Amino acid sequence: PGQEPDLVVRARSGDRVAFASLYNEYHDEVARFVASRVSGNQHLVEDLTSETFLRALRRIDTFAWQGRDFGAWLATIARNLMADHFRSSTHRLVVTVDEIPSLQSTPSAEDSVLRTLEMEEARALVSSALSGLTAHQRDCLMLRFVEELSVKDTAAALGVRPSAAKNLQFRASRSMRAAVAA
């Protein structure tokens, strides 16, 4: 801040080293300013930040020191660039290929085999846990979760009251959780 007026004067007279110092001093500040308004698109942040400094370099002779921070002038340029960008008819939504699910690469053979093994292990674990249940509990869970019957329909199929079907389901679920945890 103490050197800023001198750097600006030198940059206005064509001193590229002075402008480079201003760039180094304000680049991160301008990039944060742009990023706070253009979230999620790092390429656009970089483009607008670069364009801000390019315009500042081209128009440095129009900058008049008024005791305000040089960064405020850069922020004004950046704000105008963002407004122009979003107002322009050339602004289009850009979606990278990685973000399109149908174009993502197919899983490798290794990934497919691992996924199949995981599914088999899960089936074996559930089968083992089911084998530890009584036939009535197993039937209750199959009707409720495989056949997707209501409690009332499950109770009718098992020949019990709905409250008994709920208790049976609760006990069977608790036994399954304990078997899977073990």
PDB file of C-alpha atoms in Angstrom:
ATOM      1  CA  PRO A   1       0.000   0.000   0.000  1.00  0.00           C
ATOM      2  CA  GLY A   2       2.849   2.453   0.693  1.00  0.00           C
ATOM      3  CA  GLN A   3       4.375   1.719  -2.722  1.00  0.00           C
ATOM      4  CA  GLU A   4       1.118   1.608  -4.612  1.00  0.00           C
ATOM      5  CA  PRO A   5       1.046   5.171  -5.937  1.00  0.00           C
ATOM      6  CA  ASP A   6       4.638   4.853  -7.164  1.00  0.00           C
ATOM      7  CA  LEU A   7       3.915   1.472  -8.794  1.00  0.00           C
ATOM      8  CA  VAL A   8       0.846   2.874 -10.503  1.00  0.00           C
ATOM      9  CA  VAL A   9       2.755   5.921 -11.757  1.00  0.00           C
ATOM     10  CA  ARG A  10       5.545   3.704 -13.067  1.00  0.00           C
ATOM     11  CA  ALA A  11       3.074   1.287 -14.661  1.00  0.00           C
ATOM     12  CA  ARG A  12       1.255   4.196 -16.333  1.00  0.00           C
ATOM     13  CA  SER A  13       4.544   5.300 -17.846  1.00  0.00           C
ATOM     14  CA  GLY A  14       4.994   1.854 -19.422  1.00  0.00           C
ATOM     15  CA  ASP A  15       7.121   0.141 -16.763  1.00  0.00           C
ATOM     16  CA  ARG A  16       6.220  -3.547 -17.214  1.00  0.00           C
ATOM     17  CA  VAL A  17       8.047  -4.547 -14.015  1.00  0.00           C
ATOM     18  CA  ALA A  18       5.852  -2.150 -12.030  1.00  0.00           C
ATOM     19  CA  PHE A  19       2.713  -3.608 -13.621  1.00  0.00           C
ATOM     20  CA  ALA A  20       4.018  -7.111 -12.884  1.00  0.00           C
ATOM     21  CA  SER A  21       4.371  -6.084  -9.231  1.00  0.00           C
ATOM     22  CA  LEU A  22       0.771  -4.839  -9.224  1.00  0.00           C
ATOM     23  CA  TYR A  23      -0.301  -8.114 -10.838  1.00  0.00           C
ATOM     24  CA  ASN A  24       1.531 -10.166  -8.206  1.00  0.00           C
ATOM     25  CA  GLU A  25       0.084  -8.068  -5.413  1.00  0.00           C
ATOM     26  CA  TYR A  26      -3.549  -8.164  -6.588  1.00  0.00           C
ATOM     27  CA  HIS A  27      -3.925 -11.394  -8.561  1.00  0.00           C
ATOM     28  CA  ASP A  28      -5.149 -13.542  -5.647  1.00  0.00           C
ATOM     29  CA  GLU A  29      -7.502 -10.808  -4.450  1.00  0.00           C
ATOM     30  CA  VAL A  30      -9.101 -10.440  -7.902  1.00  0.00           C
ATOM     31  CA  ALA A  31      -9.320 -14.221  -8.357  1.00  0.00           C
ATOM     32  CA  ARG A  32     -11.093 -14.570  -4.978  1.00  0.00           C
ATOM     33  CA  PHE A  33     -13.454 -11.742  -5.917  1.00  0.00           C
ATOM     34  CA  VAL A  34     -14.346 -13.424  -9.218  1.00  0.00           C
ATOM     35  CA  ALA A  35     -14.591 -16.894  -7.641  1.00  0.00           C
ATOM     36  CA  SER A  36     -17.028 -15.611  -5.023  1.00  0.00           C
ATOM     37  CA  ARG A  37     -19.402 -14.656  -7.819  1.00  0.00           C
ATOM     38  CA  VAL A  38     -18.680 -17.438 -10.315  1.00  0.00           C
ATOM     39  CA  SER A  39     -18.758 -20.497  -8.111  1.00  0.00           C
ATOM     40  CA  GLY A  40     -17.891 -23.930  -9.374  1.00  0.00           C
ATOM     41  CA  ASN A  41     -16.236 -22.987 -12.676  1.00  0.00           C
ATOM     42  CA  GLN A  42     -12.497 -22.651 -12.142  1.00  0.00           C
ATOM     43  CA  HIS A  43     -11.787 -22.155 -15.851  1.00  0.00           C
ATOM     44  CA  LEU A  44     -14.154 -19.192 -16.006  1.00  0.00           C
ATOM     45  CA  VAL A  45     -12.570 -17.731 -12.846  1.00  0.00           C
ATOM     46  CA  GLU A  46      -9.127 -17.992 -14.447  1.00  0.00           C
ATOM     47  CA  ASP A  47     -10.345 -16.517 -17.743  1.00  0.00           C
ATOM     48  CA  LEU A  48     -12.080 -13.549 -16.119  1.00  0.00           C
ATOM     49  CA  THR A  49      -9.134 -12.888 -13.805  1.00  0.00           C
ATOM     50  CA  SER A  50      -6.711 -12.898 -16.733  1.00  0.00           C
ATOM     51  CA  GLU A  51      -8.984 -10.664 -18.794  1.00  0.00           C
ATOM     52  CA  THR A  52      -9.242  -8.253 -15.852  1.00  0.00           C
ATOM     53  CA  PHE A  53      -5.485  -7.768 -15.795  1.00  0.00           C
ATOM     54  CA  LEU A  54      -5.281  -7.564 -19.575  1.00  0.00           C
ATOM     55  CA  ARG A  55      -7.852  -4.759 -19.614  1.00  0.00           C
ATOM     56  CA  ALA A  56      -6.098  -3.049 -16.720  1.00  0.00           C
ATOM     57  CA  LEU A  57      -2.829  -3.159 -18.649  1.00  0.00           C
ATOM     58  CA  ARG A  58      -4.493  -1.726 -21.755  1.00  0.00           C
ATOM     59  CA  ARG A  59      -6.214   1.037 -19.777  1.00  0.00           C
ATOM     60  CA  ILE A  60      -3.660   1.770 -17.071  1.00  0.00           C
ATOM     61  CA  ASP A  61      -3.282   5.260 -18.533  1.00  0.00           C
ATOM     62  CA  THR A  62      -6.930   5.997 -17.656  1.00  0.00           C
ATOM     63  CA  PHE A  63      -6.428   5.166 -13.983  1.00  0.00           C
ATOM     64  CA  ALA A  64      -6.281   8.272 -11.841  1.00  0.00           C
ATOM     65  CA  TRP A  65      -5.033   7.861  -8.293  1.00  0.00           C
ATOM     66  CA  GLN A  66      -7.725   9.145  -5.928  1.00  0.00           C
ATOM     67  CA  GLY A  67      -6.453   7.665  -2.717  1.00  0.00           C
ATOM     68  CA  ARG A  68      -8.507   4.528  -3.280  1.00  0.00           C
ATOM     69  CA  ASP A  69      -6.973   1.111  -3.411  1.00  0.00           C
ATOM     70  CA  PHE A  70      -5.819   0.034  -6.874  1.00  0.00           C
ATOM     71  CA  GLY A  71      -7.633  -3.241  -6.159  1.00  0.00           C
ATOM     72  CA  ALA A  72     -10.956  -1.382  -6.184  1.00  0.00           C
ATOM     73  CA  TRP A  73     -10.305  -0.343  -9.790  1.00  0.00           C
ATOM     74  CA  LEU A  74      -9.454  -3.959 -10.670  1.00  0.00           C
ATOM     75  CA  ALA A  75     -12.625  -5.169  -8.929  1.00  0.00           C
ATOM     76  CA  THR A  76     -14.676  -2.717 -11.007  1.00  0.00           C
ATOM     77  CA  ILE A  77     -13.109  -4.077 -14.194  1.00  0.00           C
ATOM     78  CA  ALA A  78     -13.769  -7.667 -13.049  1.00  0.00           C
ATOM     79  CA  ARG A  79     -17.382  -6.843 -12.116  1.00  0.00           C
ATOM     80  CA  ASN A  80     -17.984  -5.331 -15.554  1.00  0.00           C
ATOM     81  CA  LEU A  81     -16.398  -8.332 -17.274  1.00  0.00           C
ATOM     82  CA  MET A  82     -18.617 -10.728 -15.307  1.00  0.00           C
ATOM     83  CA  ALA A  83     -21.707  -8.711 -16.178  1.00  0.00           C
ATOM     84  CA  ASP A  84     -20.726  -8.710 -19.859  1.00  0.00           C
ATOM     85  CA  HIS A  85     -20.032 -12.426 -19.772  1.00  0.00           C
ATOM     86  CA  PHE A  86     -23.382 -13.382 -18.259  1.00  0.00           C
ATOM     87  CA  ARG A  87     -25.302 -10.900 -20.381  1.00  0.00           C
ATOM     88  CA  SER A  88     -23.733 -11.925 -23.676  1.00  0.00           C
ATOM     89  CA  SER A  89     -25.518 -14.187 -26.081  1.00  0.00           C
ATOM     90  CA  THR A  90     -22.372 -16.284 -26.419  1.00  0.00           C
ATOM     91  CA  HIS A  91     -22.645 -17.504 -22.824  1.00  0.00           C
ATOM     92  CA  ARG A  92     -23.576 -21.156 -22.906  1.00  0.00           C
ATOM     93  CA  LEU A  93     -23.817 -23.837 -20.290  1.00  0.00           C
ATOM     94  CA  VAL A  94     -20.706 -25.964 -20.555  1.00  0.00           C
ATOM     95  CA  VAL A  95     -20.839 -29.524 -19.309  1.00  0.00           C
ATOM     96  CA  THR A  96     -17.685 -31.575 -19.365  1.00  0.00           C
ATOM     97  CA  VAL A  97     -17.793 -35.100 -20.712  1.00  0.00           C
ATOM     98  CA  ASP A  98     -16.976 -36.457 -17.245  1.00  0.00           C
ATOM     99  CA  GLU A  99     -20.242 -35.001 -15.944  1.00  0.00           C
ATOM    100  CA  ILE A 100     -22.416 -36.840 -18.500  1.00  0.00           C
ATOM    101  CA  PRO A 101     -23.337 -40.232 -17.026  1.00  0.00           C
ATOM    102  CA  SER A 102     -24.028 -41.950 -20.366  1.00  0.00           C
ATOM    103  CA  LEU A 103     -20.572 -41.012 -21.673  1.00  0.00           C
ATOM    104  CA  GLN A 104     -18.606 -42.126 -18.659  1.00  0.00           C
ATOM    105  CA  SER A 105     -16.292 -45.009 -19.307  1.00  0.00           C
ATOM    106  CA  THR A 106     -17.574 -48.485 -18.718  1.00  0.00           C
ATOM    107  CA  PRO A 107     -16.223 -50.222 -15.639  1.00  0.00           C
ATOM    108  CA  SER A 108     -13.122 -52.283 -16.120  1.00  0.00           C
ATOM    109  CA  ALA A 109     -13.270 -56.061 -16.019  1.00  0.00           C
ATOM    110  CA  GLU A 110     -11.566 -55.922 -12.627  1.00  0.00           C
ATOM    111  CA  ASP A 111     -14.231 -53.545 -11.265  1.00  0.00           C
ATOM    112  CA  SER A 112     -17.001 -55.793 -12.595  1.00  0.00           C
ATOM    113  CA  VAL A 113     -15.474 -58.869 -10.980  1.00  0.00           C
ATOM    114  CA  LEU A 114     -15.016 -57.056  -7.661  1.00  0.00           C
ATOM    115  CA  ARG A 115     -18.625 -55.834  -7.768  1.00  0.00           C
ATOM    116  CA  THR A 116     -19.844 -59.381  -8.480  1.00  0.00           C
ATOM    117  CA  LEU A 117     -17.790 -60.744  -5.590  1.00  0.00           C
ATOM    118  CA  GLU A 118     -19.192 -58.100  -3.252  1.00  0.00           C
ATOM    119  CA  MET A 119     -22.741 -59.001  -4.296  1.00  0.00           C
ATOM    120  CA  GLU A 120     -22.050 -62.709  -3.730  1.00  0.00           C
ATOM    121  CA  GLU A 121     -20.609 -62.003  -0.285  1.00  0.00           C
ATOM    122  CA  ALA A 122     -23.682 -59.934   0.589  1.00  0.00           C
ATOM    123  CA  ARG A 123     -26.011 -62.707  -0.617  1.00  0.00           C
ATOM    124  CA  ALA A 124     -24.101 -65.292   1.414  1.00  0.00           C
ATOM    125  CA  LEU A 125     -24.256 -63.078   4.518  1.00  0.00           C
ATOM    126  CA  VAL A 126     -28.016 -62.520   4.170  1.00  0.00           C
ATOM    127  CA  SER A 127     -28.596 -66.220   3.452  1.00  0.00           C
ATOM    128  CA  SER A 128     -26.600 -67.176   6.533  1.00  0.00           C
ATOM    129  CA  ALA A 129     -28.507 -64.699   8.681  1.00  0.00           C
ATOM    130  CA  LEU A 130     -31.840 -65.941   7.303  1.00  0.00           C
ATOM    131  CA  SER A 131     -30.928 -69.542   8.104  1.00  0.00           C
ATOM    132  CA  GLY A 132     -30.642 -68.567  11.784  1.00  0.00           C
ATOM    133  CA  LEU A 133     -34.306 -67.497  11.877  1.00  0.00           C
ATOM    134  CA  THR A 134     -37.340 -69.626  12.554  1.00  0.00           C
ATOM    135  CA  ALA A 135     -39.452 -70.578   9.533  1.00  0.00           C
ATOM    136  CA  HIS A 136     -42.193 -68.204  10.719  1.00  0.00           C
ATOM    137  CA  GLN A 137     -39.752 -65.284  11.035  1.00  0.00           C
ATOM    138  CA  ARG A 138     -38.247 -66.049   7.620  1.00  0.00           C
ATOM    139  CA  ASP A 139     -41.704 -66.171   6.024  1.00  0.00           C
ATOM    140  CA  CYS A 140     -42.660 -62.889   7.674  1.00  0.00           C
ATOM    141  CA  LEU A 141     -39.582 -61.084   6.340  1.00  0.00           C
ATOM    142  CA  MET A 142     -40.002 -62.556   2.864  1.00  0.00           C
ATOM    143  CA  LEU A 143     -43.643 -61.454   2.708  1.00  0.00           C
ATOM    144  CA  ARG A 144     -42.891 -57.957   4.031  1.00  0.00           C
ATOM    145  CA  PHE A 145     -39.681 -57.123   2.168  1.00  0.00           C
ATOM    146  CA  VAL A 146     -39.494 -59.396  -0.880  1.00  0.00           C
ATOM    147  CA  GLU A 147     -43.197 -59.611  -1.693  1.00  0.00           C
ATOM    148  CA  GLU A 148     -43.709 -56.082  -0.301  1.00  0.00           C
ATOM    149  CA  LEU A 149     -46.989 -56.956   1.403  1.00  0.00           C
ATOM    150  CA  SER A 150     -48.542 -54.673   3.999  1.00  0.00           C
ATOM    151  CA  VAL A 151     -48.563 -55.671   7.661  1.00  0.00           C
ATOM    152  CA  LYS A 152     -52.267 -56.528   7.372  1.00  0.00           C
ATOM    153  CA  ASP A 153     -51.721 -58.736   4.290  1.00  0.00           C
ATOM    154  CA  THR A 154     -48.667 -60.378   5.847  1.00  0.00           C
ATOM    155  CA  ALA A 155     -50.676 -61.155   8.995  1.00  0.00           C
ATOM    156  CA  ALA A 156     -53.456 -62.678   6.888  1.00  0.00           C
ATOM    157  CA  ALA A 157     -50.963 -64.808   4.925  1.00  0.00           C
ATOM    158  CA  LEU A 158     -49.358 -66.041   8.166  1.00  0.00           C
ATOM    159  CA  GLY A 159     -52.705 -66.542   9.882  1.00  0.00           C
ATOM    160  CA  VAL A 160     -51.902 -64.165  12.769  1.00  0.00           C
ATOM    161  CA  ARG A 161     -53.113 -60.791  14.011  1.00  0.00           C
ATOM    162  CA  PRO A 162     -51.390 -57.656  12.577  1.00  0.00           C
ATOM    163  CA  SER A 163     -49.836 -56.915  15.980  1.00  0.00           C
ATOM    164  CA  ALA A 164     -48.325 -60.420  16.024  1.00  0.00           C
ATOM    165  CA  ALA A 165     -46.965 -59.904  12.484  1.00  0.00           C
ATOM    166  CA  LYS A 166     -45.330 -56.627  13.604  1.00  0.00           C
ATOM    167  CA  ASN A 167     -43.726 -58.360  16.599  1.00  0.00           C
ATOM    168  CA  LEU A 168     -42.565 -61.228  14.395  1.00  0.00           C
ATOM    169  CA  GLN A 169     -41.046 -58.779  11.925  1.00  0.00           C
ATOM    170  CA  PHE A 170     -39.336 -56.845  14.744  1.00  0.00           C
ATOM    171  CA  ARG A 171     -37.807 -59.961  16.303  1.00  0.00           C
ATOM    172  CA  ALA A 172     -36.712 -61.326  12.926  1.00  0.00           C
ATOM    173  CA  SER A 173     -35.087 -57.994  11.995  1.00  0.00           C
ATOM    174  CA  ARG A 174     -33.305 -57.830  15.339  1.00  0.00           C
ATOM    175  CA  SER A 175     -32.001 -61.392  14.892  1.00  0.00           C
ATOM    176  CA  MET A 176     -30.824 -60.560  11.365  1.00  0.00           C
ATOM    177  CA  ARG A 177     -28.960 -57.464  12.576  1.00  0.00           C
ATOM    178  CA  ALA A 178     -27.263 -59.469  15.296  1.00  0.00           C
ATOM    179  CA  ALA A 179     -26.272 -62.230  12.862  1.00  0.00           C
ATOM    180  CA  VAL A 180     -24.883 -59.728  10.322  1.00  0.00           C
ATOM    181  CA  ALA A 181     -22.984 -57.833  13.038  1.00  0.00           C
ATOM    182  CA  ALA A 182     -21.404 -61.068  14.258  1.00  0.00           C
TER     183      ALA A 182
END
